[in-house]
Short mmCIF file of N, CA and C in Angstrom, two decimals:
data_model
loop_
_atom_site.label_atom_id
_atom_site.label_comp_id
_atom_site.label_asym_id
_atom_site.label_seq_id
_atom_site.Cartn_x
_atom_site.Cartn_y
_atom_site.Cartn_z
N MET A 1 0.84 -1.19 0.00
CA MET A 1 0.00 0.00 0.00
C MET A 1 0.88 1.24 0.00
N GLY A 2 0.47 2.27 -0.73
CA GLY A 2 1.25 3.49 -0.84
C GLY A 2 1.06 4.42 0.33
N LYS A 3 1.72 5.56 0.22
CA LYS A 3 1.71 6.53 1.30
C LYS A 3 1.16 7.86 0.80
N LEU A 4 0.64 8.65 1.75
CA LEU A 4 0.07 9.97 1.48
C LEU A 4 0.98 11.06 2.00
N LEU A 5 1.32 12.01 1.13
CA LEU A 5 2.05 13.21 1.51
C LEU A 5 1.08 14.38 1.40
N VAL A 6 0.99 15.18 2.45
CA VAL A 6 0.10 16.33 2.48
C VAL A 6 0.94 17.60 2.54
N VAL A 7 0.59 18.57 1.70
CA VAL A 7 1.29 19.85 1.65
C VAL A 7 0.30 20.93 2.06
N THR A 8 0.68 21.77 3.02
CA THR A 8 -0.17 22.88 3.41
C THR A 8 0.59 24.19 3.33
N THR A 9 -0.06 25.15 2.68
CA THR A 9 0.55 26.48 2.53
C THR A 9 -0.07 27.48 3.49
N GLY A 10 -1.03 27.04 4.28
CA GLY A 10 -1.60 27.91 5.31
C GLY A 10 -2.90 28.57 4.91
N ALA A 11 -3.46 29.29 5.88
CA ALA A 11 -4.78 29.89 5.71
C ALA A 11 -4.71 31.35 5.29
N THR A 12 -3.54 31.96 5.31
CA THR A 12 -3.46 33.38 4.97
C THR A 12 -2.85 33.57 3.59
N ALA A 13 -1.57 33.84 3.52
CA ALA A 13 -0.90 34.09 2.24
C ALA A 13 -0.48 32.78 1.59
N THR A 14 -0.74 32.65 0.29
CA THR A 14 -0.31 31.46 -0.44
C THR A 14 1.20 31.46 -0.59
N PHE A 15 1.83 30.38 -0.24
CA PHE A 15 3.28 30.22 -0.29
C PHE A 15 3.63 29.60 -1.65
N ARG A 16 3.68 30.44 -2.68
CA ARG A 16 3.87 29.97 -4.05
C ARG A 16 5.15 29.16 -4.26
N PRO A 17 6.31 29.58 -3.71
CA PRO A 17 7.51 28.76 -3.91
C PRO A 17 7.37 27.34 -3.37
N LEU A 18 6.60 27.15 -2.31
CA LEU A 18 6.38 25.81 -1.78
C LEU A 18 5.52 24.99 -2.73
N ILE A 19 4.49 25.60 -3.28
CA ILE A 19 3.65 24.90 -4.26
C ILE A 19 4.50 24.48 -5.46
N ALA A 20 5.27 25.43 -5.99
CA ALA A 20 6.11 25.13 -7.16
C ALA A 20 7.12 24.02 -6.86
N ALA A 21 7.71 24.04 -5.68
CA ALA A 21 8.70 23.03 -5.32
C ALA A 21 8.08 21.64 -5.22
N THR A 22 6.86 21.55 -4.71
CA THR A 22 6.22 20.23 -4.57
C THR A 22 5.67 19.72 -5.89
N LEU A 23 5.50 20.61 -6.87
CA LEU A 23 5.03 20.20 -8.19
C LEU A 23 6.16 20.14 -9.20
N ASP A 24 7.38 20.07 -8.72
CA ASP A 24 8.56 19.94 -9.56
C ASP A 24 8.75 18.45 -9.90
N ALA A 25 9.08 18.16 -11.15
CA ALA A 25 9.21 16.77 -11.59
C ALA A 25 10.24 16.00 -10.76
N LYS A 26 11.35 16.63 -10.41
CA LYS A 26 12.38 15.95 -9.61
C LYS A 26 11.83 15.59 -8.23
N PHE A 27 11.08 16.51 -7.62
CA PHE A 27 10.48 16.24 -6.31
C PHE A 27 9.49 15.08 -6.41
N LEU A 28 8.64 15.11 -7.44
CA LEU A 28 7.64 14.05 -7.60
C LEU A 28 8.30 12.69 -7.81
N ARG A 29 9.34 12.64 -8.64
CA ARG A 29 10.06 11.37 -8.82
C ARG A 29 10.67 10.91 -7.49
N GLY A 30 11.19 11.86 -6.72
CA GLY A 30 11.80 11.54 -5.43
C GLY A 30 10.82 10.94 -4.45
N ILE A 31 9.61 11.50 -4.38
CA ILE A 31 8.64 10.96 -3.41
C ILE A 31 8.08 9.61 -3.86
N VAL A 32 7.98 9.41 -5.18
CA VAL A 32 7.55 8.10 -5.68
C VAL A 32 8.56 7.04 -5.26
N LYS A 33 9.85 7.35 -5.36
CA LYS A 33 10.89 6.40 -4.94
C LYS A 33 10.80 6.08 -3.45
N LEU A 34 10.25 7.01 -2.67
CA LEU A 34 10.07 6.78 -1.23
C LEU A 34 8.77 6.06 -0.90
N GLY A 35 8.00 5.70 -1.93
CA GLY A 35 6.78 4.93 -1.72
C GLY A 35 5.49 5.73 -1.66
N TYR A 36 5.55 7.02 -1.94
CA TYR A 36 4.33 7.83 -1.93
C TYR A 36 3.58 7.62 -3.23
N ASN A 37 2.26 7.41 -3.12
CA ASN A 37 1.44 7.25 -4.31
C ASN A 37 0.34 8.31 -4.38
N ARG A 38 0.29 9.18 -3.38
CA ARG A 38 -0.73 10.23 -3.38
C ARG A 38 -0.17 11.46 -2.67
N MET A 39 -0.44 12.63 -3.26
CA MET A 39 -0.06 13.89 -2.63
C MET A 39 -1.23 14.86 -2.76
N VAL A 40 -1.60 15.48 -1.64
CA VAL A 40 -2.63 16.51 -1.63
C VAL A 40 -1.95 17.83 -1.33
N VAL A 41 -2.17 18.81 -2.21
CA VAL A 41 -1.57 20.14 -2.05
C VAL A 41 -2.68 21.13 -1.73
N GLN A 42 -2.65 21.67 -0.52
CA GLN A 42 -3.59 22.73 -0.12
C GLN A 42 -2.95 24.03 -0.57
N TYR A 43 -3.51 24.65 -1.62
CA TYR A 43 -2.83 25.77 -2.26
C TYR A 43 -3.24 27.15 -1.77
N GLY A 44 -4.08 27.27 -0.78
CA GLY A 44 -4.33 28.57 -0.17
C GLY A 44 -5.74 29.09 -0.30
N THR A 45 -5.91 30.29 0.18
CA THR A 45 -7.24 30.91 0.26
C THR A 45 -7.52 31.89 -0.86
N GLU A 46 -6.51 32.26 -1.60
CA GLU A 46 -6.68 33.30 -2.62
C GLU A 46 -7.25 32.71 -3.92
N VAL A 47 -8.41 32.07 -3.79
CA VAL A 47 -9.07 31.48 -4.94
C VAL A 47 -9.70 32.64 -5.71
N PRO A 48 -9.60 32.77 -7.02
CA PRO A 48 -9.02 31.82 -7.96
C PRO A 48 -7.52 32.02 -8.24
N ILE A 49 -6.89 33.03 -7.64
CA ILE A 49 -5.48 33.31 -7.93
C ILE A 49 -4.59 32.13 -7.55
N SER A 50 -4.77 31.59 -6.35
CA SER A 50 -3.96 30.46 -5.90
C SER A 50 -4.20 29.23 -6.76
N ARG A 51 -5.45 29.01 -7.09
CA ARG A 51 -5.78 27.85 -7.94
C ARG A 51 -5.12 27.99 -9.30
N GLN A 52 -5.15 29.19 -9.87
CA GLN A 52 -4.53 29.42 -11.18
C GLN A 52 -3.03 29.16 -11.12
N PHE A 53 -2.38 29.61 -10.05
CA PHE A 53 -0.95 29.37 -9.89
C PHE A 53 -0.68 27.87 -9.83
N TYR A 54 -1.46 27.16 -9.02
CA TYR A 54 -1.33 25.70 -8.91
C TYR A 54 -1.50 25.05 -10.28
N GLU A 55 -2.55 25.43 -10.99
CA GLU A 55 -2.81 24.83 -12.30
C GLU A 55 -1.72 25.16 -13.31
N ASN A 56 -1.11 26.34 -13.23
CA ASN A 56 0.01 26.68 -14.11
C ASN A 56 1.20 25.76 -13.83
N CYS A 57 1.46 25.47 -12.56
CA CYS A 57 2.54 24.54 -12.21
C CYS A 57 2.24 23.15 -12.76
N VAL A 58 0.99 22.73 -12.67
CA VAL A 58 0.57 21.44 -13.20
C VAL A 58 0.76 21.40 -14.72
N ALA A 59 0.38 22.47 -15.40
CA ALA A 59 0.51 22.53 -16.86
C ALA A 59 1.97 22.42 -17.28
N GLN A 60 2.88 23.01 -16.51
CA GLN A 60 4.30 22.90 -16.83
C GLN A 60 4.77 21.45 -16.74
N LEU A 61 4.24 20.71 -15.79
CA LEU A 61 4.58 19.28 -15.69
C LEU A 61 4.09 18.53 -16.92
N ALA A 62 2.90 18.88 -17.39
CA ALA A 62 2.35 18.22 -18.57
C ALA A 62 3.25 18.47 -19.77
N GLU A 63 3.79 19.69 -19.87
CA GLU A 63 4.69 20.02 -20.98
C GLU A 63 5.96 19.18 -20.92
N LEU A 64 6.37 18.77 -19.73
CA LEU A 64 7.54 17.91 -19.58
C LEU A 64 7.20 16.45 -19.88
N LYS A 65 5.92 16.19 -20.12
CA LYS A 65 5.42 14.85 -20.39
C LYS A 65 5.72 13.88 -19.24
N TYR A 66 5.80 14.44 -18.04
CA TYR A 66 6.02 13.60 -16.86
C TYR A 66 4.73 12.96 -16.40
N ILE A 67 3.63 13.67 -16.59
CA ILE A 67 2.36 13.24 -16.01
C ILE A 67 1.24 13.59 -16.99
N GLY A 68 0.24 12.75 -17.08
CA GLY A 68 -0.96 13.11 -17.81
C GLY A 68 -1.78 14.04 -16.94
N VAL A 69 -2.39 15.04 -17.53
CA VAL A 69 -3.00 16.08 -16.71
C VAL A 69 -4.45 16.33 -17.10
N ASP A 70 -5.28 16.49 -16.10
CA ASP A 70 -6.62 17.01 -16.27
C ASP A 70 -6.67 18.26 -15.40
N VAL A 71 -6.26 19.39 -15.96
CA VAL A 71 -6.12 20.62 -15.18
C VAL A 71 -7.46 21.09 -14.63
N GLY A 72 -8.52 20.87 -15.35
CA GLY A 72 -9.82 21.36 -14.91
C GLY A 72 -10.23 20.85 -13.54
N SER A 73 -9.79 19.67 -13.17
CA SER A 73 -10.17 19.11 -11.87
C SER A 73 -9.09 19.29 -10.81
N SER A 74 -7.99 19.96 -11.17
CA SER A 74 -6.86 20.15 -10.25
C SER A 74 -6.30 18.82 -9.78
N ARG A 75 -6.33 17.85 -10.66
CA ARG A 75 -5.86 16.51 -10.30
C ARG A 75 -4.89 16.02 -11.37
N LEU A 76 -3.75 15.52 -10.91
CA LEU A 76 -2.75 14.93 -11.79
C LEU A 76 -2.77 13.43 -11.59
N GLU A 77 -2.59 12.69 -12.66
CA GLU A 77 -2.50 11.24 -12.49
C GLU A 77 -1.32 10.70 -13.28
N HIS A 78 -0.59 9.86 -12.64
CA HIS A 78 0.55 9.16 -13.21
C HIS A 78 0.38 7.73 -12.74
N TYR A 79 0.95 6.78 -13.42
CA TYR A 79 0.70 5.40 -13.02
C TYR A 79 1.18 5.10 -11.61
N LYS A 80 2.07 5.92 -11.05
CA LYS A 80 2.55 5.68 -9.69
C LYS A 80 2.13 6.75 -8.69
N LEU A 81 1.54 7.84 -9.15
CA LEU A 81 1.27 8.96 -8.25
C LEU A 81 0.03 9.73 -8.68
N VAL A 82 -0.80 10.07 -7.70
CA VAL A 82 -1.94 10.96 -7.92
C VAL A 82 -1.70 12.20 -7.07
N VAL A 83 -1.83 13.37 -7.71
CA VAL A 83 -1.65 14.64 -7.01
C VAL A 83 -2.95 15.42 -7.14
N GLU A 84 -3.44 15.89 -6.00
CA GLU A 84 -4.70 16.64 -5.99
C GLU A 84 -4.46 17.99 -5.34
N GLY A 85 -4.94 19.05 -5.98
CA GLY A 85 -4.85 20.39 -5.41
C GLY A 85 -6.20 20.82 -4.89
N ILE A 86 -6.20 21.42 -3.69
CA ILE A 86 -7.46 21.88 -3.10
C ILE A 86 -7.25 23.27 -2.50
N PRO A 87 -8.30 24.09 -2.46
CA PRO A 87 -8.19 25.38 -1.78
C PRO A 87 -8.18 25.17 -0.26
N TYR A 88 -7.97 26.24 0.48
CA TYR A 88 -8.02 26.16 1.94
C TYR A 88 -9.34 25.53 2.35
N ASP A 89 -9.27 24.61 3.28
CA ASP A 89 -10.43 23.88 3.78
C ASP A 89 -10.35 23.88 5.30
N PRO A 90 -11.35 24.44 6.00
CA PRO A 90 -11.30 24.44 7.46
C PRO A 90 -11.26 23.03 8.06
N GLN A 91 -11.65 22.04 7.30
CA GLN A 91 -11.61 20.64 7.76
C GLN A 91 -10.36 19.91 7.25
N PHE A 92 -9.37 20.65 6.77
CA PHE A 92 -8.16 20.07 6.17
C PHE A 92 -7.45 19.10 7.10
N VAL A 93 -7.32 19.47 8.36
CA VAL A 93 -6.62 18.61 9.32
C VAL A 93 -7.35 17.28 9.45
N GLU A 94 -8.64 17.34 9.64
CA GLU A 94 -9.44 16.14 9.82
C GLU A 94 -9.49 15.29 8.55
N ARG A 95 -9.62 15.95 7.41
CA ARG A 95 -9.79 15.23 6.14
C ARG A 95 -8.49 14.70 5.56
N PHE A 96 -7.36 15.39 5.81
CA PHE A 96 -6.12 15.02 5.14
C PHE A 96 -4.93 14.81 6.08
N VAL A 97 -4.65 15.78 6.95
CA VAL A 97 -3.47 15.67 7.81
C VAL A 97 -3.55 14.43 8.68
N LYS A 98 -4.72 14.15 9.19
CA LYS A 98 -4.93 12.98 10.05
C LYS A 98 -4.53 11.68 9.35
N LEU A 99 -4.69 11.63 8.04
CA LEU A 99 -4.40 10.42 7.25
C LEU A 99 -2.99 10.39 6.69
N ALA A 100 -2.26 11.49 6.80
CA ALA A 100 -0.96 11.64 6.14
C ALA A 100 0.13 10.78 6.77
N ASP A 101 1.03 10.33 5.92
CA ASP A 101 2.26 9.67 6.38
C ASP A 101 3.35 10.72 6.57
N LEU A 102 3.25 11.82 5.84
CA LEU A 102 4.20 12.92 5.94
C LEU A 102 3.47 14.21 5.63
N VAL A 103 3.78 15.27 6.39
CA VAL A 103 3.24 16.60 6.14
C VAL A 103 4.40 17.51 5.78
N VAL A 104 4.23 18.25 4.68
CA VAL A 104 5.15 19.32 4.30
C VAL A 104 4.36 20.60 4.51
N SER A 105 4.88 21.48 5.34
CA SER A 105 4.11 22.65 5.76
C SER A 105 4.93 23.93 5.69
N HIS A 106 4.21 25.03 5.51
CA HIS A 106 4.80 26.35 5.72
C HIS A 106 5.12 26.43 7.22
N GLY A 107 5.76 27.50 7.64
CA GLY A 107 6.20 27.60 9.03
C GLY A 107 5.23 28.22 10.01
N GLY A 108 3.96 28.27 9.67
CA GLY A 108 2.98 28.82 10.59
C GLY A 108 2.79 27.92 11.80
N THR A 109 2.72 28.52 12.97
CA THR A 109 2.63 27.77 14.22
C THR A 109 1.41 26.85 14.25
N GLY A 110 0.27 27.33 13.77
CA GLY A 110 -0.94 26.52 13.78
C GLY A 110 -0.79 25.24 12.97
N SER A 111 -0.23 25.36 11.78
CA SER A 111 -0.04 24.18 10.93
C SER A 111 0.99 23.23 11.53
N ILE A 112 2.05 23.78 12.12
CA ILE A 112 3.05 22.94 12.78
C ILE A 112 2.40 22.15 13.90
N LEU A 113 1.64 22.83 14.75
CA LEU A 113 1.01 22.16 15.89
C LEU A 113 -0.01 21.12 15.46
N ASP A 114 -0.77 21.42 14.39
CA ASP A 114 -1.74 20.44 13.90
C ASP A 114 -1.05 19.11 13.57
N ALA A 115 0.06 19.18 12.85
CA ALA A 115 0.78 17.96 12.46
C ALA A 115 1.42 17.28 13.67
N LEU A 116 2.03 18.06 14.55
CA LEU A 116 2.71 17.47 15.70
C LEU A 116 1.75 16.84 16.69
N ARG A 117 0.59 17.44 16.88
CA ARG A 117 -0.41 16.86 17.78
C ARG A 117 -0.88 15.50 17.28
N LEU A 118 -0.88 15.34 15.96
CA LEU A 118 -1.28 14.06 15.36
C LEU A 118 -0.09 13.12 15.18
N GLU A 119 1.07 13.53 15.69
CA GLU A 119 2.31 12.74 15.65
C GLU A 119 2.70 12.36 14.23
N LYS A 120 2.59 13.32 13.32
CA LYS A 120 2.96 13.11 11.92
C LYS A 120 4.41 13.49 11.69
N LYS A 121 5.06 12.78 10.76
CA LYS A 121 6.37 13.22 10.30
C LYS A 121 6.15 14.57 9.64
N LEU A 122 7.07 15.52 9.91
CA LEU A 122 6.83 16.89 9.47
C LEU A 122 8.09 17.54 8.95
N VAL A 123 7.98 18.10 7.73
CA VAL A 123 9.02 18.96 7.17
C VAL A 123 8.41 20.35 7.05
N VAL A 124 9.03 21.32 7.71
CA VAL A 124 8.57 22.70 7.67
C VAL A 124 9.48 23.46 6.71
N VAL A 125 8.86 24.22 5.80
CA VAL A 125 9.61 25.04 4.85
C VAL A 125 9.36 26.50 5.22
N ILE A 126 10.44 27.22 5.47
CA ILE A 126 10.35 28.60 5.91
C ILE A 126 10.01 29.52 4.74
N ASN A 127 9.02 30.38 4.95
CA ASN A 127 8.66 31.40 3.96
C ASN A 127 9.42 32.67 4.30
N GLU A 128 10.55 32.86 3.66
CA GLU A 128 11.41 34.00 3.97
C GLU A 128 10.85 35.34 3.49
N SER A 129 9.81 35.31 2.67
CA SER A 129 9.28 36.56 2.14
C SER A 129 8.38 37.31 3.13
N LEU A 130 8.03 36.67 4.24
CA LEU A 130 7.16 37.32 5.21
C LEU A 130 7.95 38.32 6.05
N MET A 131 7.37 39.49 6.26
CA MET A 131 8.03 40.51 7.08
C MET A 131 7.90 40.15 8.55
N ASP A 132 8.90 40.53 9.35
CA ASP A 132 8.91 40.23 10.79
C ASP A 132 8.54 38.77 11.04
N ASN A 133 9.17 37.92 10.29
CA ASN A 133 8.84 36.50 10.27
C ASN A 133 9.58 35.76 11.38
N HIS A 134 8.85 35.05 12.20
CA HIS A 134 9.45 34.26 13.27
C HIS A 134 9.44 32.77 12.93
N GLN A 135 9.12 32.44 11.68
CA GLN A 135 9.02 31.04 11.29
C GLN A 135 10.32 30.28 11.51
N LEU A 136 11.44 30.89 11.14
CA LEU A 136 12.72 30.21 11.28
C LEU A 136 13.02 29.90 12.74
N GLU A 137 12.82 30.87 13.62
CA GLU A 137 13.12 30.66 15.03
C GLU A 137 12.23 29.57 15.63
N ILE A 138 10.96 29.57 15.27
CA ILE A 138 10.04 28.57 15.79
C ILE A 138 10.40 27.18 15.24
N ALA A 139 10.69 27.10 13.94
CA ALA A 139 11.07 25.82 13.35
C ALA A 139 12.37 25.29 13.96
N GLU A 140 13.34 26.17 14.17
CA GLU A 140 14.60 25.76 14.79
C GLU A 140 14.37 25.21 16.20
N ALA A 141 13.52 25.89 16.96
CA ALA A 141 13.25 25.46 18.33
C ALA A 141 12.60 24.07 18.35
N PHE A 142 11.62 23.84 17.48
CA PHE A 142 10.99 22.52 17.41
C PHE A 142 11.97 21.47 16.88
N SER A 143 12.80 21.86 15.94
CA SER A 143 13.82 20.95 15.41
C SER A 143 14.82 20.55 16.50
N ASN A 144 15.15 21.50 17.36
CA ASN A 144 16.10 21.23 18.45
C ASN A 144 15.58 20.20 19.45
N ILE A 145 14.26 20.06 19.56
CA ILE A 145 13.71 19.03 20.44
C ILE A 145 13.36 17.76 19.67
N GLY A 146 13.71 17.75 18.38
CA GLY A 146 13.62 16.53 17.58
C GLY A 146 12.27 16.13 17.05
N VAL A 147 11.31 17.09 16.97
CA VAL A 147 9.97 16.72 16.53
C VAL A 147 9.70 17.03 15.06
N LEU A 148 10.60 17.77 14.40
CA LEU A 148 10.42 18.08 12.99
C LEU A 148 11.77 18.35 12.34
N VAL A 149 11.74 18.38 11.02
CA VAL A 149 12.89 18.78 10.21
C VAL A 149 12.44 20.02 9.46
N TYR A 150 13.34 20.98 9.29
CA TYR A 150 12.94 22.17 8.54
C TYR A 150 13.92 22.48 7.42
N ALA A 151 13.38 23.14 6.39
CA ALA A 151 14.17 23.62 5.26
C ALA A 151 14.10 25.14 5.27
N SER A 152 15.25 25.79 5.29
CA SER A 152 15.24 27.25 5.26
C SER A 152 15.05 27.77 3.85
N ASP A 153 15.06 26.88 2.87
CA ASP A 153 14.88 27.24 1.47
C ASP A 153 14.14 26.10 0.77
N VAL A 154 13.25 26.43 -0.16
CA VAL A 154 12.48 25.39 -0.85
C VAL A 154 13.38 24.44 -1.64
N ASN A 155 14.57 24.89 -2.03
CA ASN A 155 15.48 24.03 -2.78
C ASN A 155 16.01 22.87 -1.95
N GLU A 156 15.86 22.93 -0.64
CA GLU A 156 16.29 21.85 0.25
C GLU A 156 15.18 20.82 0.51
N LEU A 157 14.01 21.03 -0.07
CA LEU A 157 12.84 20.24 0.31
C LEU A 157 13.03 18.73 0.13
N LEU A 158 13.44 18.28 -1.04
CA LEU A 158 13.57 16.84 -1.25
C LEU A 158 14.60 16.23 -0.30
N GLU A 159 15.70 16.93 -0.10
CA GLU A 159 16.74 16.47 0.85
C GLU A 159 16.15 16.31 2.25
N LYS A 160 15.32 17.28 2.67
CA LYS A 160 14.73 17.23 4.01
C LYS A 160 13.67 16.13 4.12
N VAL A 161 12.96 15.86 3.02
CA VAL A 161 12.00 14.75 3.02
C VAL A 161 12.76 13.44 3.23
N HIS A 162 13.87 13.27 2.53
CA HIS A 162 14.70 12.07 2.74
C HIS A 162 15.16 11.99 4.19
N GLU A 163 15.58 13.12 4.74
CA GLU A 163 16.06 13.15 6.13
C GLU A 163 14.98 12.70 7.11
N VAL A 164 13.78 13.26 6.99
CA VAL A 164 12.72 12.90 7.93
C VAL A 164 12.29 11.44 7.74
N GLU A 165 12.36 10.95 6.51
CA GLU A 165 12.01 9.55 6.25
C GLU A 165 13.00 8.59 6.91
N ASN A 166 14.23 9.03 7.08
CA ASN A 166 15.28 8.17 7.63
C ASN A 166 15.62 8.48 9.08
N THR A 167 14.76 9.22 9.76
CA THR A 167 15.00 9.62 11.14
C THR A 167 13.82 9.22 12.00
N THR A 168 14.08 8.73 13.18
CA THR A 168 13.02 8.50 14.15
C THR A 168 12.81 9.80 14.90
N MET A 169 11.67 10.41 14.67
CA MET A 169 11.38 11.71 15.26
C MET A 169 10.80 11.53 16.67
N ALA A 170 11.10 12.48 17.54
CA ALA A 170 10.51 12.51 18.88
C ALA A 170 9.04 12.90 18.75
N LYS A 171 8.28 12.61 19.77
CA LYS A 171 6.86 12.99 19.82
C LYS A 171 6.71 14.16 20.78
N LEU A 172 5.77 15.04 20.49
CA LEU A 172 5.56 16.21 21.33
C LEU A 172 5.01 15.82 22.69
N GLY A 173 4.19 14.79 22.74
CA GLY A 173 3.63 14.36 24.02
C GLY A 173 2.32 15.04 24.33
N PRO A 174 1.60 14.54 25.35
CA PRO A 174 0.27 15.04 25.66
C PRO A 174 0.24 16.45 26.24
N SER A 175 1.30 16.90 26.90
CA SER A 175 1.28 18.24 27.50
C SER A 175 1.79 19.28 26.52
N VAL A 176 1.16 19.31 25.35
CA VAL A 176 1.58 20.17 24.26
C VAL A 176 1.58 21.64 24.65
N GLY A 177 0.55 22.11 25.31
CA GLY A 177 0.41 23.53 25.61
C GLY A 177 1.61 24.15 26.29
N GLY A 178 2.07 23.56 27.39
CA GLY A 178 3.20 24.12 28.12
C GLY A 178 4.48 24.14 27.33
N MET A 179 4.78 23.06 26.62
CA MET A 179 6.00 22.99 25.84
C MET A 179 5.97 23.98 24.68
N VAL A 180 4.84 24.05 24.00
CA VAL A 180 4.72 24.97 22.87
C VAL A 180 4.87 26.40 23.33
N GLU A 181 4.18 26.73 24.41
CA GLU A 181 4.28 28.08 24.97
C GLU A 181 5.74 28.41 25.29
N LYS A 182 6.44 27.47 25.89
CA LYS A 182 7.84 27.68 26.24
C LYS A 182 8.69 27.92 25.00
N VAL A 183 8.51 27.10 23.97
CA VAL A 183 9.28 27.25 22.73
C VAL A 183 9.02 28.60 22.09
N ILE A 184 7.76 28.98 22.00
CA ILE A 184 7.41 30.25 21.35
C ILE A 184 7.94 31.43 22.15
N LEU A 185 7.77 31.41 23.45
CA LEU A 185 8.25 32.51 24.28
C LEU A 185 9.77 32.65 24.22
N GLN A 186 10.48 31.55 24.12
CA GLN A 186 11.94 31.60 24.01
C GLN A 186 12.36 32.30 22.72
N GLU A 187 11.56 32.16 21.68
CA GLU A 187 11.95 32.68 20.38
C GLU A 187 11.47 34.10 20.11
N LEU A 188 10.53 34.59 20.90
CA LEU A 188 10.00 35.94 20.66
C LEU A 188 10.72 37.00 21.44
#
């Protein structure tokens, strides 16, 4: 049986470089080699702008003849991999993250906590374009306690996916509130 990789770009600003990186042919070949047969990309709230960006990335893959594409449904199909793009969904955690074998996320604290509370393998990709951004500090703090792996640049994504796949990650534990508060306060 295959594995599910879930990508979340968050509920506010669409993290376009993360979408583009996960829809790169090299990345897709890499995750197939790791046993993934399904990827769900949550492309953001800026519908239809975010959806159009996602579909443009999909169309570029079709031009490479890597994947057969039905852009109208935001779904890619290849004999080894199905990729589905969806807009922001308030039930995303329940519908997708809960079922994921791996989560690739922007560095927002809410998305990080959603994955960690469900004890999912997690790769956080820092969005350096945000002003007064504390994503790096928060990701570093969680990485230091061994619960996630982070990429400070989208170009490191496939390498970090391999890293998290080959590492036994620590679990956050049931007393999430106190530990999270401590990590965030240390970084602010």
